[in-house]
Every structure is written in structure tokens, then in C-alpha cells.
Phi, psi and omega in degrees: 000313168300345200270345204259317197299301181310317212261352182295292165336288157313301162338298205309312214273337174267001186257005170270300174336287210277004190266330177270353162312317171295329200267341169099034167268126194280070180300319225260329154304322165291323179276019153287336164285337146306278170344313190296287175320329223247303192285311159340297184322280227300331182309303214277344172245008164323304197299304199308321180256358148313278180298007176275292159348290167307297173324295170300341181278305159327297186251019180251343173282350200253010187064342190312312174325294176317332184294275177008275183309339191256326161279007162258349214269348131306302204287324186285310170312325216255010198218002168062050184217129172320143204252346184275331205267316179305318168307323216252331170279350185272314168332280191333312179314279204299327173224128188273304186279355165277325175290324173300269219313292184341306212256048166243343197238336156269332174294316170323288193296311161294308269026152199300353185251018158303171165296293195290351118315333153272319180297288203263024160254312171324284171005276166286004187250329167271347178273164174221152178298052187337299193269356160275333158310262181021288195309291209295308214269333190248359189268321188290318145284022173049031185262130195247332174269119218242352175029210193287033174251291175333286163338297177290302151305323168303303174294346147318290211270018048008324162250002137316343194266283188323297183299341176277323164308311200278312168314296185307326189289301201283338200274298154328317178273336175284329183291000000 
């Protein structure tokens, strides 16, 4: 089975090859002209996640996260939720490899069959890097207004919060 996992890439690469071959196609030109194209993209949304970057580093160097989790930390108790799962539902929008450590670092710390191990592991597996999607998506098309895509998503990632507590909570009882 590993011998079939190594050999799939090449496979892939030779049945494009022998399909523009057939097809009377220049392959080894398209893809430079891919390539090509590809560095462009990536050129043209460099600056938008620089600063995307920076934003997270700003505020996760700045203690706001730590403000944030501590004036909702009444409201997540009163809702019967782990208070360690708020960093990680607030986190998740903004950083993707911040939130994996986070939910790495509860798993650790709880374990993965804690409540609050399941809860941030469903979390993260149901959330998406709302403002790093954003960034990519709307940098690449060069589109500025963003209307009701923040707003919806963000109201996304809110009921992934809710529904990964309730799912695990229901999961839980049942088991």
C-alpha cells in the first residue's frame, strides 16, 4: 500500500504528460506558464498577509486575546463551557498554526477523551481561518468590498463554537 502512495505522483504526472502528448499539447510550456502566473498571484497578495500576519502577532503579543478570554470567562462559565476552549474558538479565525498549537497544547494538558478535548478537537476541525480565507481570497481577486462575507462567516464560526459544545455534550451523554 505504501509502494501504491509513493508511486501515485509520478503516475499522476505521467498520464498528463502522455494526455498532451496525444492531444498535440506543449505540457512542458503550460506548465511555465502556470508557474508563471502562480508567482504573480502569490506576488500580488504578499503585502495583504504580511499584514494579516502582523495583525496576529499584534495582538496575540499584546495580551488582547488574554483581555478578550477574561471579560467572556463569566459569560462561558454561565453557559457551562470550559474557559480554556475560548482562546482557541477566538484564535481559530485568525490563525490556523496558532490554534493547532492551542489545541495541542489542551489535548496535552486535558486529554484527547476530556470534555474539553473533544470540544477543541470537533472546534478545530469544524472552523475555518475566516481572515486568512479573506485575505487569500479577495487579495487574489483584487475585490475590496467585502460586504456580508466577514459578518457570515464570523456567524459561521460561532455556531461551530456552539455546535462542537452541544455535539460533544450530546455525544457524551449518550455514550
Amino acid at each position: 500500500m505504501e509502494q501504491l502512495g509513493a508511486a501515485a505522483l509520478p503516475l499522476i504526472v505521467g498520464a498528463i504528460v502522455l494526455f498532451g502528448f496525444f492531444r498535440d499539447v506543449d505540457v512542458f510550456d503550460v506548465f511555465l506558464e502556470g508557474a508563471k502566473e502562480g508567482i504573480a498571484s502569490s506576488l500580488h497578495i504578499l503585502p495583504t498577509l504580511i499584514g494579516l500576519i502582523m495583525a496576529v502577532s499584534m495582538v496575540r503579543a499584546s495580551g488582547l486575546l488574554d483581555l478578550l478570554c477574561g471579560l467572556a470567562e463569566p459569560l462561558t462559565r454561565g453557559l457551562g463551557l470550559s474557559p480554556e476552549i475560548l482562546p482557541l474558538a477566538l484564535l481559530r479565525p485568525i490563525s490556523g498554526s496558532g490554534a493547532s498549537a492551542y489545541t495541542l497544547s489542551l489535548l496535552e494538558r486535558f486529554g484527547p477523551d476530556s470534555p474539553t478535548g473533544q470540544i477543541a478537537s470537533v472546534l478545530a476541525s469544524s472552523t475555518e481561518t475566516t481572515f486568512y480565507a479573506v485575505t487569500v481570497y479577495f487579495g487574489a481577486c483584487q475585490c475590496k468590498k467585502l460586504r456580508y462575507t466577514v459578518p457570515a462567516a464570523l456567524l459561521g464560526d460561532i455556531t461551530a463554537v456552539v455546535l462542537s459544545v452541544l455535539t460533544v455534550n450530546w455525544f457524551g451523554s449518550v455514550s
